[in-house]
């Protein structure tokens, strides 16, 4: 077909779109990183430095025909992408998959895999020598991080603090009760509705005793802390040509085209699709985007659509042998999946097999 597609971002959604379209279109994947990072497994990598290399995948094995450009996008229009280097990638289709950033160690703060690996190993040493761990944020990331630490070092005292009064809002009450029971069994202390008056003095992930005070006046002393909140989407490089909402999210149709543009698509964390931002949805978005681009390239009417679920879904492992999860049933209502399913689908191997297949490893 000799049509060209430029994909901005080589994360979960961008990498999958590139892989699907590689056989039929001229694919250019643009990302500043030198390797794909399986961020959903980064917390396991923190506690298991011998295993950490497994979360990095070389972009060179992703496609047989396409091109990977290691650069940063600084502008987009319907006919292509402008790069920080001054170059431009002209294309018939543009896919925006620039994703989001999050506090280390849930996501890396470097574009170089070897530097990220060094950072994980250094943080592991700091953590290994600390007896008391404070985690700020009781969302899925904070819970998973606490579970990884507690199952690796049962003698450590792990405390999660969050100003929110409710644990995992939108999840079934029985799931939350099960989660609380598993946290208790692991010895993880949960303090909800008690934000801190000021943040810890040391940098996150660096050992050093400190004491903080919550807004109820209680004091808490720990040896190391981690931030588990504060996701930020990467849409700053987009100008008025791409419509965004007040949160900076790209406005998309049900076919995941950018509003007002038939050949520009967006997927994953940066979209205004009303659903929990997670890797699983980005992968689903990728299938819709790829199907619609292929149809359009063939002169057919794109018909694939993404319908967000009205419920929250997700798997929250607590180390390799525990956790909770919620999926929709056939009627679209939420149901709690058994702990064994959480372990099998994510907790045991952190879905490595799926990404080894995606990257032809």
Short mmCIF file of C-alpha atoms in Angstrom, two decimals:
data_model
loop_
_atom_site.label_atom_id
_atom_site.label_comp_id
_atom_site.label_asym_id
_atom_site.label_seq_id
_atom_site.Cartn_x
_atom_site.Cartn_y
_atom_site.Cartn_z
CA UNK A 1 0.00 0.00 0.00
CA UNK A 2 3.06 2.24 0.42
CA UNK A 3 1.31 4.31 3.08
CA UNK A 4 3.45 5.69 5.88
CA UNK A 5 2.57 5.97 9.57
CA UNK A 6 4.51 7.94 12.17
CA UNK A 7 3.99 6.75 15.75
CA UNK A 8 4.96 9.14 18.53
CA UNK A 9 5.86 7.06 21.58
CA UNK A 10 7.10 3.50 21.91
CA UNK A 11 5.30 2.54 25.10
CA UNK A 12 2.66 -0.17 25.42
CA UNK A 13 0.21 1.18 22.84
CA UNK A 14 2.74 2.65 20.43
CA UNK A 15 4.85 -0.49 20.30
CA UNK A 16 1.83 -2.68 19.64
CA UNK A 17 0.51 -0.46 16.83
CA UNK A 18 3.96 -0.56 15.23
CA UNK A 19 4.11 -4.35 15.45
CA UNK A 20 0.63 -4.83 13.95
CA UNK A 21 1.16 -2.41 11.05
CA UNK A 22 4.73 -3.44 10.25
CA UNK A 23 3.80 -5.99 7.59
CA UNK A 24 1.51 -3.66 5.60
CA UNK A 25 2.68 -0.06 6.03
CA UNK A 26 5.90 1.91 6.18
CA UNK A 27 6.17 2.35 9.97
CA UNK A 28 8.33 4.94 11.74
CA UNK A 29 8.35 4.63 15.52
CA UNK A 30 9.63 7.74 17.34
CA UNK A 31 10.84 7.56 20.94
CA UNK A 32 13.77 9.10 22.85
CA UNK A 33 14.41 5.91 24.83
CA UNK A 34 16.92 3.29 23.70
CA UNK A 35 14.65 0.43 24.85
CA UNK A 36 11.05 -0.34 25.69
CA UNK A 37 10.44 -0.44 29.44
CA UNK A 38 7.84 -2.87 30.81
CA UNK A 39 6.85 -0.42 33.56
CA UNK A 40 4.20 -2.70 35.03
CA UNK A 41 7.05 -4.92 36.24
CA UNK A 42 9.33 -2.14 37.50
CA UNK A 43 8.37 -2.59 41.15
CA UNK A 44 9.39 -6.26 40.98
CA UNK A 45 12.67 -5.13 39.42
CA UNK A 46 13.30 -2.88 42.43
CA UNK A 47 13.23 -5.76 44.91
CA UNK A 48 14.90 -8.26 42.56
CA UNK A 49 17.92 -6.59 40.91
CA UNK A 50 19.06 -9.97 39.54
CA UNK A 51 15.80 -10.06 37.55
CA UNK A 52 15.60 -6.36 36.63
CA UNK A 53 17.11 -6.71 33.15
CA UNK A 54 13.96 -8.56 32.11
CA UNK A 55 11.86 -5.36 31.99
CA UNK A 56 13.92 -3.79 29.17
CA UNK A 57 13.30 -4.81 25.55
CA UNK A 58 15.38 -3.58 22.58
CA UNK A 59 13.31 -1.73 19.97
CA UNK A 60 15.43 -3.34 17.28
CA UNK A 61 13.62 -6.66 17.64
CA UNK A 62 10.07 -5.20 17.48
CA UNK A 63 9.67 -4.89 13.71
CA UNK A 64 11.04 -6.68 10.66
CA UNK A 65 10.51 -3.80 8.22
CA UNK A 66 9.85 -0.59 10.13
CA UNK A 67 12.23 2.10 11.36
CA UNK A 68 12.86 3.28 14.91
CA UNK A 69 13.94 6.91 15.29
CA UNK A 70 15.46 7.78 18.64
CA UNK A 71 14.33 11.38 18.98
CA UNK A 72 11.71 13.50 20.72
CA UNK A 73 8.63 14.91 19.01
CA UNK A 74 8.24 18.69 19.36
CA UNK A 75 5.30 19.24 17.03
CA UNK A 76 2.59 17.36 15.14
CA UNK A 77 0.30 18.12 12.22
CA UNK A 78 -1.89 15.87 10.05
CA UNK A 79 0.98 15.30 7.61
CA UNK A 80 3.79 14.44 9.99
CA UNK A 81 5.93 15.00 13.06
CA UNK A 82 8.63 17.58 13.82
CA UNK A 83 11.56 16.30 15.90
CA UNK A 84 13.83 17.93 18.47
CA UNK A 85 16.81 17.26 16.18
CA UNK A 86 15.27 19.53 13.56
CA UNK A 87 14.28 16.64 11.31
CA UNK A 88 10.74 15.92 10.20
CA UNK A 89 8.93 12.65 9.54
CA UNK A 90 6.29 13.08 6.83
CA UNK A 91 3.49 10.53 7.04
CA UNK A 92 0.02 9.63 5.78
CA UNK A 93 -1.05 8.72 9.31
CA UNK A 94 0.07 9.96 12.71
CA UNK A 95 -0.46 8.04 15.95
CA UNK A 96 -0.04 9.90 19.24
CA UNK A 97 1.06 7.44 21.94
CA UNK A 98 3.34 9.61 24.08
CA UNK A 99 2.07 8.22 27.38
CA UNK A 100 2.77 9.60 30.84
CA UNK A 101 5.44 9.93 33.48
CA UNK A 102 5.29 8.74 37.08
CA UNK A 103 7.57 8.76 40.09
CA UNK A 104 10.50 6.33 40.13
CA UNK A 105 10.59 3.33 40.53
CA UNK A 106 7.17 2.79 38.93
CA UNK A 107 8.54 4.49 35.82
CA UNK A 108 12.10 5.32 34.87
CA UNK A 109 13.35 8.92 34.83
CA UNK A 110 15.99 8.34 32.17
CA UNK A 111 15.89 7.42 28.47
CA UNK A 112 18.92 5.11 28.77
CA UNK A 113 18.24 1.51 29.80
CA UNK A 114 21.65 0.99 31.41
CA UNK A 115 21.18 4.11 33.54
CA UNK A 116 17.68 2.98 34.55
CA UNK A 117 19.08 -0.41 35.54
CA UNK A 118 21.77 1.28 37.64
CA UNK A 119 19.12 3.43 39.33
CA UNK A 120 17.04 0.36 40.20
CA UNK A 121 20.05 -1.45 41.64
CA UNK A 122 21.14 1.58 43.66
CA UNK A 123 17.63 2.05 45.05
CA UNK A 124 17.54 -1.65 45.92
CA UNK A 125 20.71 -1.27 48.02
CA UNK A 126 19.24 1.75 49.82
CA UNK A 127 16.00 -0.12 50.45
CA UNK A 128 17.66 -3.37 51.53
CA UNK A 129 19.45 -1.56 54.34
CA UNK A 130 16.34 0.23 55.61
CA UNK A 131 14.09 -1.23 58.31
CA UNK A 132 11.17 1.22 58.10
CA UNK A 133 9.63 2.13 54.75
CA UNK A 134 7.11 4.90 54.08
CA UNK A 135 5.05 4.91 50.87
CA UNK A 136 3.04 8.02 50.00
CA UNK A 137 0.02 6.97 47.97
CA UNK A 138 -2.43 4.10 48.48
CA UNK A 139 -3.44 3.61 44.85
CA UNK A 140 -2.56 0.48 42.90
CA UNK A 141 1.11 1.52 42.53
CA UNK A 142 1.58 2.19 46.24
CA UNK A 143 -0.15 -1.06 47.16
CA UNK A 144 1.91 -3.11 44.69
CA UNK A 145 5.14 -1.50 45.89
CA UNK A 146 4.25 -2.26 49.51
CA UNK A 147 3.44 -5.86 48.59
CA UNK A 148 6.72 -6.36 46.75
CA UNK A 149 8.72 -5.00 49.69
CA UNK A 150 6.82 -6.91 52.37
CA UNK A 151 7.02 -10.25 50.58
CA UNK A 152 10.75 -9.80 49.87
CA UNK A 153 11.62 -8.56 53.37
CA UNK A 154 8.93 -9.75 55.84
CA UNK A 155 10.75 -8.10 58.76
CA UNK A 156 10.58 -4.59 57.34
CA UNK A 157 7.94 -2.22 58.69
CA UNK A 158 6.02 -0.86 55.70
CA UNK A 159 3.55 2.02 56.10
CA UNK A 160 1.30 3.49 53.40
CA UNK A 161 -0.06 7.00 53.92
CA UNK A 162 -2.74 8.68 51.78
CA UNK A 163 -4.96 11.73 52.43
CA UNK A 164 -7.85 9.97 50.69
CA UNK A 165 -10.29 8.37 53.11
CA UNK A 166 -11.29 5.49 50.82
CA UNK A 167 -9.15 2.59 49.60
CA UNK A 168 -9.46 1.80 45.87
CA UNK A 169 -12.68 3.76 45.23
CA UNK A 170 -14.80 2.14 42.53
CA UNK A 171 -13.77 -1.40 43.46
CA UNK A 172 -16.13 -3.88 45.11
CA UNK A 173 -16.45 -3.67 48.92
CA UNK A 174 -15.64 -7.36 49.27
CA UNK A 175 -12.48 -6.87 47.18
CA UNK A 176 -11.38 -3.98 49.40
CA UNK A 177 -12.06 -6.07 52.50
CA UNK A 178 -9.98 -8.92 51.06
CA UNK A 179 -7.21 -6.47 50.23
CA UNK A 180 -7.17 -5.08 53.76
CA UNK A 181 -6.94 -8.62 55.12
CA UNK A 182 -3.97 -9.44 52.87
CA UNK A 183 -2.24 -6.19 53.87
CA UNK A 184 -2.72 -7.12 57.53
CA UNK A 185 -1.25 -10.58 56.93
CA UNK A 186 1.81 -8.98 55.36
CA UNK A 187 2.17 -6.59 58.28
CA UNK A 188 1.62 -3.51 56.10
CA UNK A 189 0.20 -0.53 58.00
CA UNK A 190 -2.38 1.54 56.14
CA UNK A 191 -3.06 5.14 57.19
CA UNK A 192 -5.89 6.71 55.18
CA UNK A 193 -7.33 10.20 55.50
CA UNK A 194 -4.11 11.50 57.06
CA UNK A 195 -2.04 13.60 54.69
CA UNK A 196 1.32 14.87 55.88
CA UNK A 197 1.96 18.45 56.99
CA UNK A 198 5.21 18.38 55.00
CA UNK A 199 7.07 15.87 52.84
CA UNK A 200 10.05 13.85 54.08
CA UNK A 201 13.40 15.64 54.03
CA UNK A 202 15.47 13.00 52.20
CA UNK A 203 15.04 12.43 48.47
CA UNK A 204 12.74 9.51 47.63
CA UNK A 205 14.53 6.18 47.38
CA UNK A 206 17.52 7.40 49.39
CA UNK A 207 18.10 5.95 52.88
CA UNK A 208 18.22 8.36 55.80
CA UNK A 209 16.15 8.42 58.98
CA UNK A 210 13.43 11.10 59.08
CA UNK A 211 10.27 11.94 60.99
CA UNK A 212 7.08 13.36 59.46
CA UNK A 213 3.85 14.57 61.04
CA UNK A 214 0.39 13.92 59.68
CA UNK A 215 -2.48 16.38 59.87
CA UNK A 216 -3.89 14.59 62.91
CA UNK A 217 -0.69 15.46 64.76
CA UNK A 218 0.76 11.95 64.82
CA UNK A 219 4.46 11.48 64.08
CA UNK A 220 5.95 8.72 61.94
CA UNK A 221 9.64 7.84 61.68
CA UNK A 222 11.06 5.88 58.75
CA UNK A 223 14.38 5.17 57.05
CA UNK A 224 13.37 5.51 53.38
CA UNK A 225 10.33 6.62 51.41
CA UNK A 226 8.84 6.38 47.94
CA UNK A 227 6.29 8.51 46.11
CA UNK A 228 3.38 6.58 44.59
CA UNK A 229 1.22 9.36 43.17
CA UNK A 230 1.42 12.15 40.63
CA UNK A 231 1.10 10.85 37.08
CA UNK A 232 1.65 13.45 34.33
CA UNK A 233 0.68 12.97 30.69
CA UNK A 234 3.04 13.92 27.86
CA UNK A 235 1.07 16.27 25.61
CA UNK A 236 3.07 19.48 26.07
CA UNK A 237 4.52 19.16 22.56
CA UNK A 238 1.08 19.42 20.97
CA UNK A 239 -0.22 22.81 19.80
CA UNK A 240 -3.67 24.00 18.83
CA UNK A 241 -3.80 21.68 15.83
CA UNK A 242 -4.60 18.83 18.23
CA UNK A 243 -7.67 19.53 20.41
CA UNK A 244 -7.21 18.88 24.14
CA UNK A 245 -9.36 19.26 27.23
CA UNK A 246 -8.54 21.26 30.37
CA UNK A 247 -6.43 18.38 31.72
CA UNK A 248 -4.35 18.35 28.55
CA UNK A 249 -5.87 15.07 27.35
CA UNK A 250 -6.34 14.64 23.61
CA UNK A 251 -9.96 14.62 22.51
CA UNK A 252 -10.73 11.46 20.53
CA UNK A 253 -13.71 9.82 18.88
CA UNK A 254 -14.85 6.26 19.60
CA UNK A 255 -12.62 5.16 16.70
CA UNK A 256 -9.70 6.86 18.51
CA UNK A 257 -9.19 9.43 15.76
CA UNK A 258 -8.32 12.88 17.09
CA UNK A 259 -11.40 15.08 16.87
CA UNK A 260 -11.45 16.87 13.52
CA UNK A 261 -8.77 14.67 11.91
CA UNK A 262 -9.39 11.45 9.98
CA UNK A 263 -5.73 10.40 9.78
CA UNK A 264 -4.47 11.40 13.24
CA UNK A 265 -5.04 8.95 16.09
CA UNK A 266 -4.35 8.98 19.81
CA UNK A 267 -4.32 6.19 22.35
CA UNK A 268 -3.53 5.29 25.95
CA UNK A 269 -2.91 7.65 28.85
CA UNK A 270 -3.06 10.88 26.82
CA UNK A 271 -6.65 10.43 25.59
CA UNK A 272 -9.84 11.75 27.15
CA UNK A 273 -11.39 8.26 27.13
CA UNK A 274 -13.13 8.02 30.55
CA UNK A 275 -11.43 4.95 31.99
CA UNK A 276 -8.57 4.03 34.32
CA UNK A 277 -5.26 4.71 32.62
CA UNK A 278 -3.40 1.40 32.51
CA UNK A 279 -1.26 -0.66 30.14
CA UNK A 280 -4.08 -3.07 29.35
CA UNK A 281 -6.27 -0.33 27.91
CA UNK A 282 -3.39 1.09 25.84
CA UNK A 283 -2.93 -2.36 24.29
CA UNK A 284 -6.66 -2.55 23.51
CA UNK A 285 -6.56 0.96 22.02
CA UNK A 286 -3.66 -0.14 19.81
CA UNK A 287 -5.74 -2.87 18.20
CA UNK A 288 -8.52 -0.38 17.37
CA UNK A 289 -6.11 2.17 15.94
CA UNK A 290 -4.24 -0.38 13.84
CA UNK A 291 -7.47 -1.85 12.44
CA UNK A 292 -8.79 1.57 11.45
CA UNK A 293 -5.54 2.68 9.82
CA UNK A 294 -5.37 -0.53 7.80
CA UNK A 295 -8.98 -0.13 6.69
CA UNK A 296 -8.43 3.49 5.65
CA UNK A 297 -5.23 2.59 3.79
CA UNK A 298 -7.19 0.01 1.80
CA UNK A 299 -9.88 2.54 0.91
CA UNK A 300 -12.39 1.03 3.31
CA UNK A 301 -14.44 2.76 5.98
CA UNK A 302 -12.75 2.45 9.41
CA UNK A 303 -15.21 0.71 11.71
CA UNK A 304 -13.29 -0.46 14.79
CA UNK A 305 -14.40 1.34 17.95
CA UNK A 306 -13.43 1.42 21.61
CA UNK A 307 -16.20 1.55 24.20
CA UNK A 308 -14.99 2.30 27.73
CA UNK A 309 -16.37 0.14 30.50
CA UNK A 310 -18.57 1.81 33.13
CA UNK A 311 -16.63 0.05 35.91
CA UNK A 312 -13.08 0.03 37.13
CA UNK A 313 -11.01 -3.01 36.24
CA UNK A 314 -7.51 -4.07 37.13
CA UNK A 315 -5.15 -6.49 38.82
CA UNK A 316 -3.26 -5.41 41.94
CA UNK A 317 -0.71 -8.08 42.90
CA UNK A 318 0.87 -7.99 46.35
CA UNK A 319 4.12 -9.68 45.48
CA UNK A 320 4.22 -12.96 43.55
CA UNK A 321 1.77 -14.83 45.82
CA UNK A 322 -1.06 -12.42 46.61
CA UNK A 323 -3.26 -9.61 45.40
CA UNK A 324 -6.75 -8.71 44.24
CA UNK A 325 -8.44 -8.06 40.91
CA UNK A 326 -11.69 -6.89 39.38
CA UNK A 327 -13.03 -7.66 35.90
CA UNK A 328 -16.41 -7.25 34.17
CA UNK A 329 -18.76 -10.20 33.77
CA UNK A 330 -20.84 -10.91 30.65
CA UNK A 331 -23.37 -8.26 31.68
CA UNK A 332 -20.65 -5.65 32.25
CA UNK A 333 -20.97 -5.69 36.03
CA UNK A 334 -17.90 -5.92 38.25
CA UNK A 335 -16.83 -9.18 39.85
CA UNK A 336 -13.81 -10.03 41.97
CA UNK A 337 -11.41 -12.46 40.36
CA UNK A 338 -9.84 -15.14 42.58
CA UNK A 339 -6.42 -14.46 44.04
CA UNK A 340 -5.08 -17.41 42.04
CA UNK A 341 -6.11 -15.63 38.84
CA UNK A 342 -4.29 -12.45 39.90
CA UNK A 343 -1.17 -14.53 40.54
CA UNK A 344 -1.43 -16.44 37.27
CA UNK A 345 -2.19 -13.42 35.06
CA UNK A 346 0.22 -10.92 36.59
CA UNK A 347 1.77 -11.57 39.97
CA UNK A 348 3.86 -14.65 39.22
CA UNK A 349 5.78 -13.48 36.13
CA UNK A 350 4.53 -9.89 35.63
CA UNK A 351 3.27 -10.73 32.12
CA UNK A 352 6.80 -11.04 30.75
CA UNK A 353 5.77 -13.71 28.27
CA UNK A 354 3.40 -11.35 26.46
CA UNK A 355 6.12 -8.77 25.87
CA UNK A 356 8.75 -11.34 24.95
CA UNK A 357 6.35 -12.41 22.20
CA UNK A 358 5.61 -8.80 21.17
CA UNK A 359 9.33 -8.07 20.84
CA UNK A 360 10.20 -11.42 19.25
CA UNK A 361 12.45 -12.43 22.12
#
